mmCIF file with all atom_site columns, C-alpha atoms and ligand atoms in Angstrom:
data_model
loop_
_atom_site.group_PDB
_atom_site.id
_atom_site.type_symbol
_atom_site.label_atom_id
_atom_site.label_alt_id
_atom_site.label_comp_id
_atom_site.label_asym_id
_atom_site.label_entity_id
_atom_site.label_seq_id
_atom_site.pdbx_PDB_ins_code
_atom_site.Cartn_x
_atom_site.Cartn_y
_atom_site.Cartn_z
_atom_site.occupancy
_atom_site.B_iso_or_equiv
_atom_site.pdbx_formal_charge
_atom_site.auth_seq_id
_atom_site.auth_comp_id
_atom_site.auth_asym_id
_atom_site.auth_atom_id
_atom_site.pdbx_PDB_model_num
ATOM   1   C  CA  . MET M 1 1   ? 124.490 -40.178 11.045 1.00 0.00 ? 1   MET M CA  1
ATOM   2   C  CA  . LYS M 1 2   ? 126.194 -37.380 12.890 1.00 0.00 ? 2   LYS M CA  1
ATOM   3   C  CA  . THR M 1 3   ? 122.962 -36.050 14.285 1.00 0.00 ? 3   THR M CA  1
ATOM   4   C  CA  . SER M 1 4   ? 121.885 -39.344 15.944 1.00 0.00 ? 4   SER M CA  1
ATOM   5   C  CA  . TRP M 1 5   ? 125.294 -39.949 17.186 1.00 0.00 ? 5   TRP M CA  1
ATOM   6   C  CA  . MET M 1 6   ? 125.164 -36.683 19.106 1.00 0.00 ? 6   MET M CA  1
ATOM   7   C  CA  . LEU M 1 7   ? 121.750 -37.539 20.737 1.00 0.00 ? 7   LEU M CA  1
ATOM   8   C  CA  . ILE M 1 8   ? 123.062 -40.505 22.788 1.00 0.00 ? 8   ILE M CA  1
ATOM   9   C  CA  . PRO M 1 9   ? 125.607 -38.703 24.908 1.00 0.00 ? 9   PRO M CA  1
ATOM   10  C  CA  . ALA M 1 10  ? 123.191 -35.809 25.398 1.00 0.00 ? 10  ALA M CA  1
ATOM   11  C  CA  . ALA M 1 11  ? 120.540 -37.933 26.772 1.00 0.00 ? 11  ALA M CA  1
ATOM   12  C  CA  . ALA M 1 12  ? 122.974 -39.801 28.985 1.00 0.00 ? 12  ALA M CA  1
ATOM   13  C  CA  . PHE M 1 13  ? 124.325 -36.555 30.289 1.00 0.00 ? 13  PHE M CA  1
ATOM   14  C  CA  . ALA M 1 14  ? 120.795 -35.456 31.066 1.00 0.00 ? 14  ALA M CA  1
ATOM   15  C  CA  . ALA M 1 15  ? 119.941 -38.604 32.921 1.00 0.00 ? 15  ALA M CA  1
ATOM   16  C  CA  . MET M 1 16  ? 123.174 -38.311 35.031 1.00 0.00 ? 16  MET M CA  1
ATOM   17  C  CA  . ALA M 1 17  ? 122.531 -34.681 35.859 1.00 0.00 ? 17  ALA M CA  1
ATOM   18  C  CA  . PHE M 1 18  ? 118.997 -35.489 37.007 1.00 0.00 ? 18  PHE M CA  1
ATOM   19  C  CA  . ALA M 1 19  ? 120.154 -38.350 39.247 1.00 0.00 ? 19  ALA M CA  1
ATOM   20  C  CA  . SER M 1 20  ? 123.146 -36.548 40.806 1.00 0.00 ? 20  SER M CA  1
ATOM   21  C  CA  . PRO M 1 21  ? 121.317 -34.707 43.700 1.00 0.00 ? 21  PRO M CA  1
ATOM   22  C  CA  . THR M 1 22  ? 120.385 -38.016 45.338 1.00 0.00 ? 22  THR M CA  1
ATOM   23  C  CA  . MET M 1 23  ? 123.451 -39.979 44.285 1.00 0.00 ? 23  MET M CA  1
ATOM   24  C  CA  . ALA M 1 24  ? 126.068 -37.520 45.227 1.00 0.00 ? 24  ALA M CA  1
ATOM   25  C  CA  . ALA M 1 25  ? 126.177 -37.688 49.006 1.00 0.00 ? 25  ALA M CA  1
ATOM   26  C  CA  . ASP M 1 26  ? 126.361 -40.903 51.300 1.00 0.00 ? 26  ASP M CA  1
ATOM   27  C  CA  . ASP M 1 27  ? 123.005 -42.170 50.302 1.00 0.00 ? 27  ASP M CA  1
ATOM   28  C  CA  . GLY M 1 28  ? 122.659 -44.492 53.340 1.00 0.00 ? 28  GLY M CA  1
ATOM   29  C  CA  . ALA M 1 29  ? 123.126 -41.779 55.986 1.00 0.00 ? 29  ALA M CA  1
ATOM   30  C  CA  . CYS M 1 30  ? 120.386 -39.641 54.392 1.00 0.00 ? 30  CYS M CA  1
ATOM   31  C  CA  . GLU M 1 31  ? 117.648 -42.376 54.303 1.00 0.00 ? 31  GLU M CA  1
ATOM   32  C  CA  . LEU M 1 32  ? 116.328 -43.414 57.710 1.00 0.00 ? 32  LEU M CA  1
ATOM   33  C  CA  . THR M 1 33  ? 113.690 -46.010 58.448 1.00 0.00 ? 33  THR M CA  1
ATOM   34  C  CA  . ILE M 1 34  ? 111.502 -46.189 61.590 1.00 0.00 ? 34  ILE M CA  1
ATOM   35  C  CA  . GLU M 1 35  ? 108.828 -48.575 62.496 1.00 0.00 ? 35  GLU M CA  1
ATOM   36  C  CA  . GLY M 1 36  ? 105.497 -48.152 64.280 1.00 0.00 ? 36  GLY M CA  1
ATOM   37  C  CA  . ASN M 1 37  ? 103.604 -51.053 65.880 1.00 0.00 ? 37  ASN M CA  1
ATOM   38  C  CA  . ASP M 1 38  ? 100.042 -52.072 67.274 1.00 0.00 ? 38  ASP M CA  1
ATOM   39  C  CA  . ALA M 1 39  ? 101.292 -51.392 70.797 1.00 0.00 ? 39  ALA M CA  1
ATOM   40  C  CA  . MET M 1 40  ? 101.467 -47.552 70.037 1.00 0.00 ? 40  MET M CA  1
ATOM   41  C  CA  . GLN M 1 41  ? 105.236 -47.436 69.830 1.00 0.00 ? 41  GLN M CA  1
ATOM   42  C  CA  . PHE M 1 42  ? 107.999 -46.306 67.508 1.00 0.00 ? 42  PHE M CA  1
ATOM   43  C  CA  . ASN M 1 43  ? 111.102 -48.498 67.551 1.00 0.00 ? 43  ASN M CA  1
ATOM   44  C  CA  . LYS M 1 44  ? 113.402 -45.397 67.795 1.00 0.00 ? 44  LYS M CA  1
ATOM   45  C  CA  . ASP M 1 45  ? 113.350 -42.475 70.271 1.00 0.00 ? 45  ASP M CA  1
ATOM   46  C  CA  . GLU M 1 46  ? 116.216 -40.692 68.438 1.00 0.00 ? 46  GLU M CA  1
ATOM   47  C  CA  . MET M 1 47  ? 117.125 -40.118 64.828 1.00 0.00 ? 47  MET M CA  1
ATOM   48  C  CA  . SER M 1 48  ? 119.869 -38.081 63.167 1.00 0.00 ? 48  SER M CA  1
ATOM   49  C  CA  . VAL M 1 49  ? 121.377 -37.265 59.873 1.00 0.00 ? 49  VAL M CA  1
ATOM   50  C  CA  . PRO M 1 50  ? 124.591 -35.548 59.055 1.00 0.00 ? 50  PRO M CA  1
ATOM   51  C  CA  . ALA M 1 51  ? 124.407 -31.939 57.809 1.00 0.00 ? 51  ALA M CA  1
ATOM   52  C  CA  . SER M 1 52  ? 125.958 -33.089 54.478 1.00 0.00 ? 52  SER M CA  1
ATOM   53  C  CA  . CYS M 1 53  ? 122.541 -34.541 53.485 1.00 0.00 ? 53  CYS M CA  1
ATOM   54  C  CA  . ASP M 1 54  ? 120.923 -31.819 51.457 1.00 0.00 ? 54  ASP M CA  1
ATOM   55  C  CA  . GLU M 1 55  ? 117.762 -34.015 51.828 1.00 0.00 ? 55  GLU M CA  1
ATOM   56  C  CA  . VAL M 1 56  ? 116.697 -36.717 54.018 1.00 0.00 ? 56  VAL M CA  1
ATOM   57  C  CA  . THR M 1 57  ? 114.181 -39.452 53.337 1.00 0.00 ? 57  THR M CA  1
ATOM   58  C  CA  . ILE M 1 58  ? 112.135 -40.900 56.296 1.00 0.00 ? 58  ILE M CA  1
ATOM   59  C  CA  . THR M 1 59  ? 110.270 -44.113 55.643 1.00 0.00 ? 59  THR M CA  1
ATOM   60  C  CA  . LEU M 1 60  ? 107.857 -45.175 58.228 1.00 0.00 ? 60  LEU M CA  1
ATOM   61  C  CA  . GLU M 1 61  ? 106.860 -48.899 58.335 1.00 0.00 ? 61  GLU M CA  1
ATOM   62  C  CA  . HIS M 1 62  ? 103.791 -49.924 60.297 1.00 0.00 ? 62  HIS M CA  1
ATOM   63  C  CA  . THR M 1 63  ? 104.621 -53.470 61.295 1.00 0.00 ? 63  THR M CA  1
ATOM   64  C  CA  . GLY M 1 64  ? 101.361 -54.173 63.132 1.00 0.00 ? 64  GLY M CA  1
ATOM   65  C  CA  . GLU M 1 65  ? 98.056  -55.467 61.715 1.00 0.00 ? 65  GLU M CA  1
ATOM   66  C  CA  . MET M 1 66  ? 95.552  -52.862 62.981 1.00 0.00 ? 66  MET M CA  1
ATOM   67  C  CA  . ALA M 1 67  ? 93.742  -50.547 60.491 1.00 0.00 ? 67  ALA M CA  1
ATOM   68  C  CA  . ALA M 1 68  ? 94.888  -46.880 60.159 1.00 0.00 ? 68  ALA M CA  1
ATOM   69  C  CA  . SER M 1 69  ? 91.473  -45.681 61.716 1.00 0.00 ? 69  SER M CA  1
ATOM   70  C  CA  . ALA M 1 70  ? 92.290  -47.662 64.940 1.00 0.00 ? 70  ALA M CA  1
ATOM   71  C  CA  . MET M 1 71  ? 95.958  -47.640 65.283 1.00 0.00 ? 71  MET M CA  1
ATOM   72  C  CA  . GLY M 1 72  ? 97.261  -45.346 62.612 1.00 0.00 ? 72  GLY M CA  1
ATOM   73  C  CA  . HIS M 1 73  ? 100.688 -43.839 62.562 1.00 0.00 ? 73  HIS M CA  1
ATOM   74  C  CA  . ASN M 1 74  ? 102.491 -41.046 60.890 1.00 0.00 ? 74  ASN M CA  1
ATOM   75  C  CA  . TRP M 1 75  ? 105.834 -39.395 61.303 1.00 0.00 ? 75  TRP M CA  1
ATOM   76  C  CA  . VAL M 1 76  ? 105.776 -35.705 61.783 1.00 0.00 ? 76  VAL M CA  1
ATOM   77  C  CA  . LEU M 1 77  ? 108.701 -33.306 62.444 1.00 0.00 ? 77  LEU M CA  1
ATOM   78  C  CA  . ALA M 1 78  ? 108.436 -30.018 64.280 1.00 0.00 ? 78  ALA M CA  1
ATOM   79  C  CA  . GLY M 1 79  ? 110.260 -27.797 66.748 1.00 0.00 ? 79  GLY M CA  1
ATOM   80  C  CA  . SER M 1 80  ? 110.357 -29.553 70.290 1.00 0.00 ? 80  SER M CA  1
ATOM   81  C  CA  . ASP M 1 81  ? 108.568 -26.529 71.797 1.00 0.00 ? 81  ASP M CA  1
ATOM   82  C  CA  . GLU M 1 82  ? 105.832 -26.899 69.176 1.00 0.00 ? 82  GLU M CA  1
ATOM   83  C  CA  . TYR M 1 83  ? 105.046 -30.518 68.490 1.00 0.00 ? 83  TYR M CA  1
ATOM   84  C  CA  . GLU M 1 84  ? 102.522 -30.923 71.461 1.00 0.00 ? 84  GLU M CA  1
ATOM   85  C  CA  . GLU M 1 85  ? 100.421 -28.005 70.161 1.00 0.00 ? 85  GLU M CA  1
ATOM   86  C  CA  . ILE M 1 86  ? 100.417 -29.374 66.715 1.00 0.00 ? 86  ILE M CA  1
ATOM   87  C  CA  . ALA M 1 87  ? 99.324  -32.770 67.839 1.00 0.00 ? 87  ALA M CA  1
ATOM   88  C  CA  . LYS M 1 88  ? 96.555  -31.220 69.966 1.00 0.00 ? 88  LYS M CA  1
ATOM   89  C  CA  . ALA M 1 89  ? 95.426  -29.074 67.052 1.00 0.00 ? 89  ALA M CA  1
ATOM   90  C  CA  . GLY M 1 90  ? 95.425  -32.095 64.774 1.00 0.00 ? 90  GLY M CA  1
ATOM   91  C  CA  . MET M 1 91  ? 93.358  -34.335 66.843 1.00 0.00 ? 91  MET M CA  1
ATOM   92  C  CA  . SER M 1 92  ? 90.050  -33.055 65.464 1.00 0.00 ? 92  SER M CA  1
ATOM   93  C  CA  . GLU M 1 93  ? 91.296  -32.907 61.806 1.00 0.00 ? 93  GLU M CA  1
ATOM   94  C  CA  . GLY M 1 94  ? 90.610  -36.647 61.014 1.00 0.00 ? 94  GLY M CA  1
ATOM   95  C  CA  . LEU M 1 95  ? 92.268  -39.275 59.191 1.00 0.00 ? 95  LEU M CA  1
ATOM   96  C  CA  . ASP M 1 96  ? 91.826  -37.634 55.862 1.00 0.00 ? 96  ASP M CA  1
ATOM   97  C  CA  . ASN M 1 97  ? 94.038  -34.725 57.020 1.00 0.00 ? 97  ASN M CA  1
ATOM   98  C  CA  . ASN M 1 98  ? 96.450  -37.100 58.669 1.00 0.00 ? 98  ASN M CA  1
ATOM   99  C  CA  . TYR M 1 99  ? 95.356  -35.636 62.051 1.00 0.00 ? 99  TYR M CA  1
ATOM   100 C  CA  . LEU M 1 100 ? 97.345  -32.409 61.360 1.00 0.00 ? 100 LEU M CA  1
ATOM   101 C  CA  . PRO M 1 101 ? 96.246  -28.844 61.130 1.00 0.00 ? 101 PRO M CA  1
ATOM   102 C  CA  . GLU M 1 102 ? 96.111  -27.729 57.539 1.00 0.00 ? 102 GLU M CA  1
ATOM   103 C  CA  . ASP M 1 103 ? 98.888  -25.321 56.239 1.00 0.00 ? 103 ASP M CA  1
ATOM   104 C  CA  . ASP M 1 104 ? 100.563 -25.164 59.526 1.00 0.00 ? 104 ASP M CA  1
ATOM   105 C  CA  . ASP M 1 105 ? 103.985 -23.869 58.778 1.00 0.00 ? 105 ASP M CA  1
ATOM   106 C  CA  . ARG M 1 106 ? 105.459 -25.120 62.163 1.00 0.00 ? 106 ARG M CA  1
ATOM   107 C  CA  . ILE M 1 107 ? 105.229 -28.617 60.531 1.00 0.00 ? 107 ILE M CA  1
ATOM   108 C  CA  . ILE M 1 108 ? 108.649 -29.195 58.930 1.00 0.00 ? 108 ILE M CA  1
ATOM   109 C  CA  . ALA M 1 109 ? 107.700 -32.534 57.225 1.00 0.00 ? 109 ALA M CA  1
ATOM   110 C  CA  . HIS M 1 110 ? 105.140 -35.305 57.660 1.00 0.00 ? 110 HIS M CA  1
ATOM   111 C  CA  . THR M 1 111 ? 104.081 -38.619 56.130 1.00 0.00 ? 111 THR M CA  1
ATOM   112 C  CA  . ASP M 1 112 ? 100.521 -39.737 55.666 1.00 0.00 ? 112 ASP M CA  1
ATOM   113 C  CA  . VAL M 1 113 ? 98.826  -41.961 58.414 1.00 0.00 ? 113 VAL M CA  1
ATOM   114 C  CA  . VAL M 1 114 ? 99.257  -45.601 57.592 1.00 0.00 ? 114 VAL M CA  1
ATOM   115 C  CA  . GLY M 1 115 ? 97.901  -48.742 59.127 1.00 0.00 ? 115 GLY M CA  1
ATOM   116 C  CA  . GLY M 1 116 ? 99.313  -52.126 59.693 1.00 0.00 ? 116 GLY M CA  1
ATOM   117 C  CA  . GLY M 1 117 ? 101.366 -53.662 56.992 1.00 0.00 ? 117 GLY M CA  1
ATOM   118 C  CA  . GLU M 1 118 ? 101.709 -50.309 55.150 1.00 0.00 ? 118 GLU M CA  1
ATOM   119 C  CA  . SER M 1 119 ? 104.569 -48.046 54.751 1.00 0.00 ? 119 SER M CA  1
ATOM   120 C  CA  . THR M 1 120 ? 104.961 -44.488 53.737 1.00 0.00 ? 120 THR M CA  1
ATOM   121 C  CA  . SER M 1 121 ? 107.856 -42.026 53.331 1.00 0.00 ? 121 SER M CA  1
ATOM   122 C  CA  . VAL M 1 122 ? 108.600 -38.266 53.118 1.00 0.00 ? 122 VAL M CA  1
ATOM   123 C  CA  . THR M 1 123 ? 111.611 -36.384 51.796 1.00 0.00 ? 123 THR M CA  1
ATOM   124 C  CA  . PHE M 1 124 ? 112.502 -32.994 52.940 1.00 0.00 ? 124 PHE M CA  1
ATOM   125 C  CA  . SER M 1 125 ? 115.485 -30.559 52.946 1.00 0.00 ? 125 SER M CA  1
ATOM   126 C  CA  . THR M 1 126 ? 117.646 -30.206 56.010 1.00 0.00 ? 126 THR M CA  1
ATOM   127 C  CA  . GLU M 1 127 ? 118.336 -26.572 55.234 1.00 0.00 ? 127 GLU M CA  1
ATOM   128 C  CA  . GLY M 1 128 ? 118.079 -24.420 58.374 1.00 0.00 ? 128 GLY M CA  1
ATOM   129 C  CA  . LEU M 1 129 ? 117.574 -27.486 60.577 1.00 0.00 ? 129 LEU M CA  1
ATOM   130 C  CA  . GLU M 1 130 ? 121.174 -27.781 61.886 1.00 0.00 ? 130 GLU M CA  1
ATOM   131 C  CA  . ASP M 1 131 ? 121.164 -26.139 65.391 1.00 0.00 ? 131 ASP M CA  1
ATOM   132 C  CA  . ARG M 1 132 ? 117.362 -26.607 65.931 1.00 0.00 ? 132 ARG M CA  1
ATOM   133 C  CA  . ASP M 1 133 ? 115.913 -28.750 68.726 1.00 0.00 ? 133 ASP M CA  1
ATOM   134 C  CA  . LEU M 1 134 ? 113.458 -30.890 66.868 1.00 0.00 ? 134 LEU M CA  1
ATOM   135 C  CA  . THR M 1 135 ? 111.021 -33.711 67.774 1.00 0.00 ? 135 THR M CA  1
ATOM   136 C  CA  . PHE M 1 136 ? 109.478 -36.314 65.641 1.00 0.00 ? 136 PHE M CA  1
ATOM   137 C  CA  . PHE M 1 137 ? 105.979 -37.723 66.673 1.00 0.00 ? 137 PHE M CA  1
ATOM   138 C  CA  . CYS M 1 138 ? 102.920 -39.499 65.525 1.00 0.00 ? 138 CYS M CA  1
ATOM   139 C  CA  . SER M 1 139 ? 99.890  -37.159 65.356 1.00 0.00 ? 139 SER M CA  1
ATOM   140 C  CA  . PHE M 1 140 ? 97.253  -39.854 65.605 1.00 0.00 ? 140 PHE M CA  1
ATOM   141 C  CA  . PRO M 1 141 ? 94.951  -38.834 68.448 1.00 0.00 ? 141 PRO M CA  1
ATOM   142 C  CA  . GLY M 1 142 ? 96.488  -39.819 71.834 1.00 0.00 ? 142 GLY M CA  1
ATOM   143 C  CA  . HIS M 1 143 ? 99.726  -41.147 70.360 1.00 0.00 ? 143 HIS M CA  1
ATOM   144 C  CA  . TYR M 1 144 ? 102.154 -38.185 70.569 1.00 0.00 ? 144 TYR M CA  1
ATOM   145 C  CA  . ALA M 1 145 ? 102.980 -38.585 74.289 1.00 0.00 ? 145 ALA M CA  1
ATOM   146 C  CA  . ALA M 1 146 ? 104.182 -42.201 73.698 1.00 0.00 ? 146 ALA M CA  1
ATOM   147 C  CA  . MET M 1 147 ? 105.373 -41.914 70.166 1.00 0.00 ? 147 MET M CA  1
ATOM   148 C  CA  . ASN M 1 148 ? 107.992 -39.172 70.029 1.00 0.00 ? 148 ASN M CA  1
ATOM   149 C  CA  . GLY M 1 149 ? 111.739 -38.770 69.773 1.00 0.00 ? 149 GLY M CA  1
ATOM   150 C  CA  . THR M 1 150 ? 114.527 -36.343 68.948 1.00 0.00 ? 150 THR M CA  1
ATOM   151 C  CA  . PHE M 1 151 ? 115.641 -35.532 65.529 1.00 0.00 ? 151 PHE M CA  1
ATOM   152 C  CA  . THR M 1 152 ? 119.073 -33.914 64.881 1.00 0.00 ? 152 THR M CA  1
ATOM   153 C  CA  . VAL M 1 153 ? 120.906 -32.574 61.949 1.00 0.00 ? 153 VAL M CA  1
ATOM   154 C  CA  . THR M 1 154 ? 124.459 -33.156 63.000 1.00 0.00 ? 154 THR M CA  1
ATOM   155 C  CA  . LYS M 1 155 ? 127.574 -31.275 62.015 1.00 0.00 ? 155 LYS M CA  1
ATOM   156 C  CA  . GLU M 1 156 ? 130.379 -33.308 60.308 1.00 0.00 ? 156 GLU M CA  1
ATOM   157 C  CA  . GLU M 1 157 ? 133.326 -34.352 62.381 1.00 0.00 ? 157 GLU M CA  1
ATOM   158 C  CA  . GLU M 1 158 ? 136.575 -32.889 61.120 1.00 0.00 ? 158 GLU M CA  1
HETATM 159 ZN ZN1 . ZN  S 2 .   ? 100.502 -43.489 66.037 1.00 0.00 ? 207 ZN  S ZN1 1
#
Protein backbone atom coordinates (compact mmCIF):
# COMPACT_ATOMS: atom_id res chain seq x y z
CA MET A 1 0.00 0.00 0.00
CA LYS A 2 2.76 2.40 0.91
CA THR A 3 4.45 2.07 -2.49
CA SER A 4 1.40 3.02 -4.56
CA TRP A 5 0.60 5.87 -2.16
CA MET A 6 4.03 7.35 -2.85
CA LEU A 7 3.67 7.16 -6.62
CA ILE A 8 0.82 9.63 -6.86
CA PRO A 9 2.51 12.72 -5.41
CA ALA A 10 5.70 11.89 -7.29
CA ALA A 11 3.85 11.83 -10.61
CA ALA A 12 1.96 15.01 -9.77
CA PHE A 13 5.17 16.76 -8.84
CA ALA A 14 6.80 15.70 -12.12
CA ALA A 15 3.86 17.04 -14.11
CA MET A 16 4.00 20.38 -12.30
CA ALA A 17 7.73 20.69 -12.82
CA PHE A 18 7.30 19.99 -16.51
CA ALA A 19 4.56 22.60 -16.90
CA SER A 20 6.20 25.35 -14.86
CA PRO A 21 8.47 26.98 -17.47
CA THR A 22 5.51 28.06 -19.59
CA MET A 23 3.12 28.66 -16.69
CA ALA A 24 5.35 30.75 -14.45
CA ALA A 25 5.45 34.13 -16.18
CA ASP A 26 2.52 36.17 -17.41
CA ASP A 27 1.47 33.85 -20.19
CA GLY A 28 -0.57 36.35 -22.16
CA ALA A 29 2.29 38.77 -22.67
CA CYS A 30 4.57 36.04 -23.98
CA GLU A 31 2.20 34.82 -26.68
CA LEU A 32 1.50 37.06 -29.64
CA THR A 33 -0.73 36.56 -32.65
CA ILE A 34 -0.39 38.25 -36.02
CA GLU A 35 -2.49 37.91 -39.15
CA GLY A 36 -1.56 37.88 -42.81
CA ASN A 37 -4.07 38.29 -45.63
CA ASP A 38 -4.61 37.92 -49.38
CA ALA A 39 -3.63 41.58 -49.91
CA MET A 40 -0.01 40.88 -48.89
CA GLN A 41 -0.37 42.57 -45.51
CA PHE A 42 0.33 41.83 -41.89
CA ASN A 43 -2.15 43.39 -39.46
CA LYS A 44 0.68 44.70 -37.26
CA ASP A 45 3.82 46.69 -37.94
CA GLU A 46 5.22 46.39 -34.45
CA MET A 47 5.31 43.63 -31.88
CA SER A 48 6.93 43.50 -28.46
CA VAL A 49 7.29 41.23 -25.47
CA PRO A 50 8.60 42.01 -21.98
CA ALA A 51 12.07 40.74 -21.15
CA SER A 52 10.50 38.64 -18.36
CA CYS A 53 9.37 36.20 -21.05
CA ASP A 54 12.04 33.53 -21.25
CA GLU A 55 10.31 32.31 -24.38
CA VAL A 56 7.88 33.91 -26.76
CA THR A 57 5.37 32.15 -28.99
CA ILE A 58 4.28 33.82 -32.20
CA THR A 59 1.19 32.52 -33.96
CA LEU A 60 0.64 33.54 -37.56
CA GLU A 61 -2.90 33.23 -38.90
CA HIS A 62 -3.44 33.55 -42.63
CA THR A 63 -6.93 35.04 -42.82
CA GLY A 64 -7.15 34.93 -46.61
CA GLU A 65 -8.19 32.20 -49.02
CA MET A 66 -5.29 31.98 -51.45
CA ALA A 67 -2.96 28.98 -51.57
CA ALA A 68 0.49 29.03 -49.99
CA SER A 69 2.04 28.73 -53.45
CA ALA A 70 0.37 31.98 -54.61
CA MET A 71 0.06 34.13 -51.47
CA GLY A 72 1.96 32.24 -48.79
CA HIS A 73 3.09 33.95 -45.62
CA ASN A 74 5.53 33.14 -42.89
CA TRP A 75 6.86 35.05 -39.90
CA VAL A 76 10.62 35.42 -39.79
CA LEU A 77 12.71 37.31 -37.22
CA ALA A 78 16.17 38.75 -37.87
CA GLY A 79 18.31 41.79 -37.25
CA SER A 80 16.95 44.94 -38.90
CA ASP A 81 20.17 45.33 -40.88
CA GLU A 82 20.04 41.73 -42.12
CA TYR A 83 16.46 40.88 -42.94
CA GLU A 84 16.47 42.22 -46.50
CA GLU A 85 19.50 40.13 -47.43
CA ILE A 86 17.89 37.06 -45.89
CA ALA A 87 14.67 37.68 -47.82
CA LYS A 88 16.58 38.06 -51.09
CA ALA A 89 18.64 34.95 -50.41
CA GLY A 90 15.47 33.00 -49.63
CA MET A 91 13.58 33.87 -52.81
CA SER A 92 15.08 31.03 -54.82
CA GLU A 93 14.83 28.44 -52.04
CA GLY A 94 11.26 27.41 -52.80
CA LEU A 95 8.17 26.76 -50.75
CA ASP A 96 9.57 23.51 -49.35
CA ASN A 97 12.31 25.52 -47.65
CA ASN A 98 9.91 28.29 -46.59
CA TYR A 99 11.75 30.68 -48.92
CA LEU A 100 14.63 30.91 -46.49
CA PRO A 101 18.32 30.17 -46.89
CA GLU A 102 19.20 26.91 -45.19
CA ASP A 103 21.14 26.94 -41.91
CA ASP A 104 21.41 30.72 -41.87
CA ASP A 105 22.22 31.64 -38.29
CA ARG A 106 21.13 35.24 -38.87
CA ILE A 107 17.56 33.89 -38.75
CA ILE A 108 16.52 34.11 -35.11
CA ALA A 109 13.17 32.34 -35.54
CA HIS A 110 10.72 31.50 -38.29
CA THR A 111 7.46 29.73 -38.95
CA ASP A 112 6.56 27.62 -41.98
CA VAL A 113 4.87 29.27 -44.94
CA VAL A 114 1.10 28.87 -44.71
CA GLY A 115 -1.78 29.56 -47.09
CA GLY A 116 -5.26 30.97 -46.58
CA GLY A 117 -7.19 29.56 -43.63
CA GLU A 118 -4.07 28.04 -42.09
CA SER A 119 -2.09 29.02 -39.05
CA THR A 120 1.34 28.22 -37.73
CA SER A 121 3.45 29.15 -34.75
CA VAL A 122 7.00 29.28 -33.51
CA THR A 123 8.45 29.45 -29.99
CA PHE A 124 11.89 30.83 -29.32
CA SER A 125 14.08 32.13 -26.52
CA THR A 126 14.38 35.86 -25.88
CA GLU A 127 17.90 35.44 -24.52
CA GLY A 128 20.27 38.00 -26.01
CA LEU A 129 17.49 39.82 -27.91
CA GLU A 130 16.92 42.67 -25.38
CA ASP A 131 18.77 45.65 -26.86
CA ARG A 132 18.73 44.44 -30.44
CA ASP A 133 17.11 46.22 -33.35
CA LEU A 134 14.95 43.45 -34.81
CA THR A 135 12.59 43.17 -37.75
CA PHE A 136 9.96 40.53 -38.47
CA PHE A 137 9.00 39.89 -42.08
CA CYS A 138 7.48 37.48 -44.57
CA SER A 139 10.07 35.82 -46.81
CA PHE A 140 7.67 34.78 -49.58
CA PRO A 141 9.16 36.24 -52.79
CA GLY A 142 8.26 39.91 -53.16
CA HIS A 143 6.56 40.22 -49.79
CA TYR A 144 9.21 41.46 -47.39
CA ALA A 145 9.08 45.11 -48.50
CA ALA A 146 5.37 45.32 -47.64
CA MET A 147 5.23 42.72 -44.90
CA ASN A 148 7.61 43.74 -42.15
CA GLY A 149 7.63 45.40 -38.78
CA THR A 150 9.69 46.00 -35.68
CA PHE A 151 10.09 43.46 -32.91
CA THR A 152 11.31 44.50 -29.48
CA VAL A 153 12.07 42.73 -26.24
CA THR A 154 11.33 45.42 -23.70
CA LYS A 155 12.83 45.97 -20.28
CA GLU A 156 10.45 45.87 -17.34
CA GLU A 157 9.22 49.11 -15.82
CA GLU A 158 10.22 49.50 -12.19
ZN1 LIG B 1 3.77 36.88 -47.37
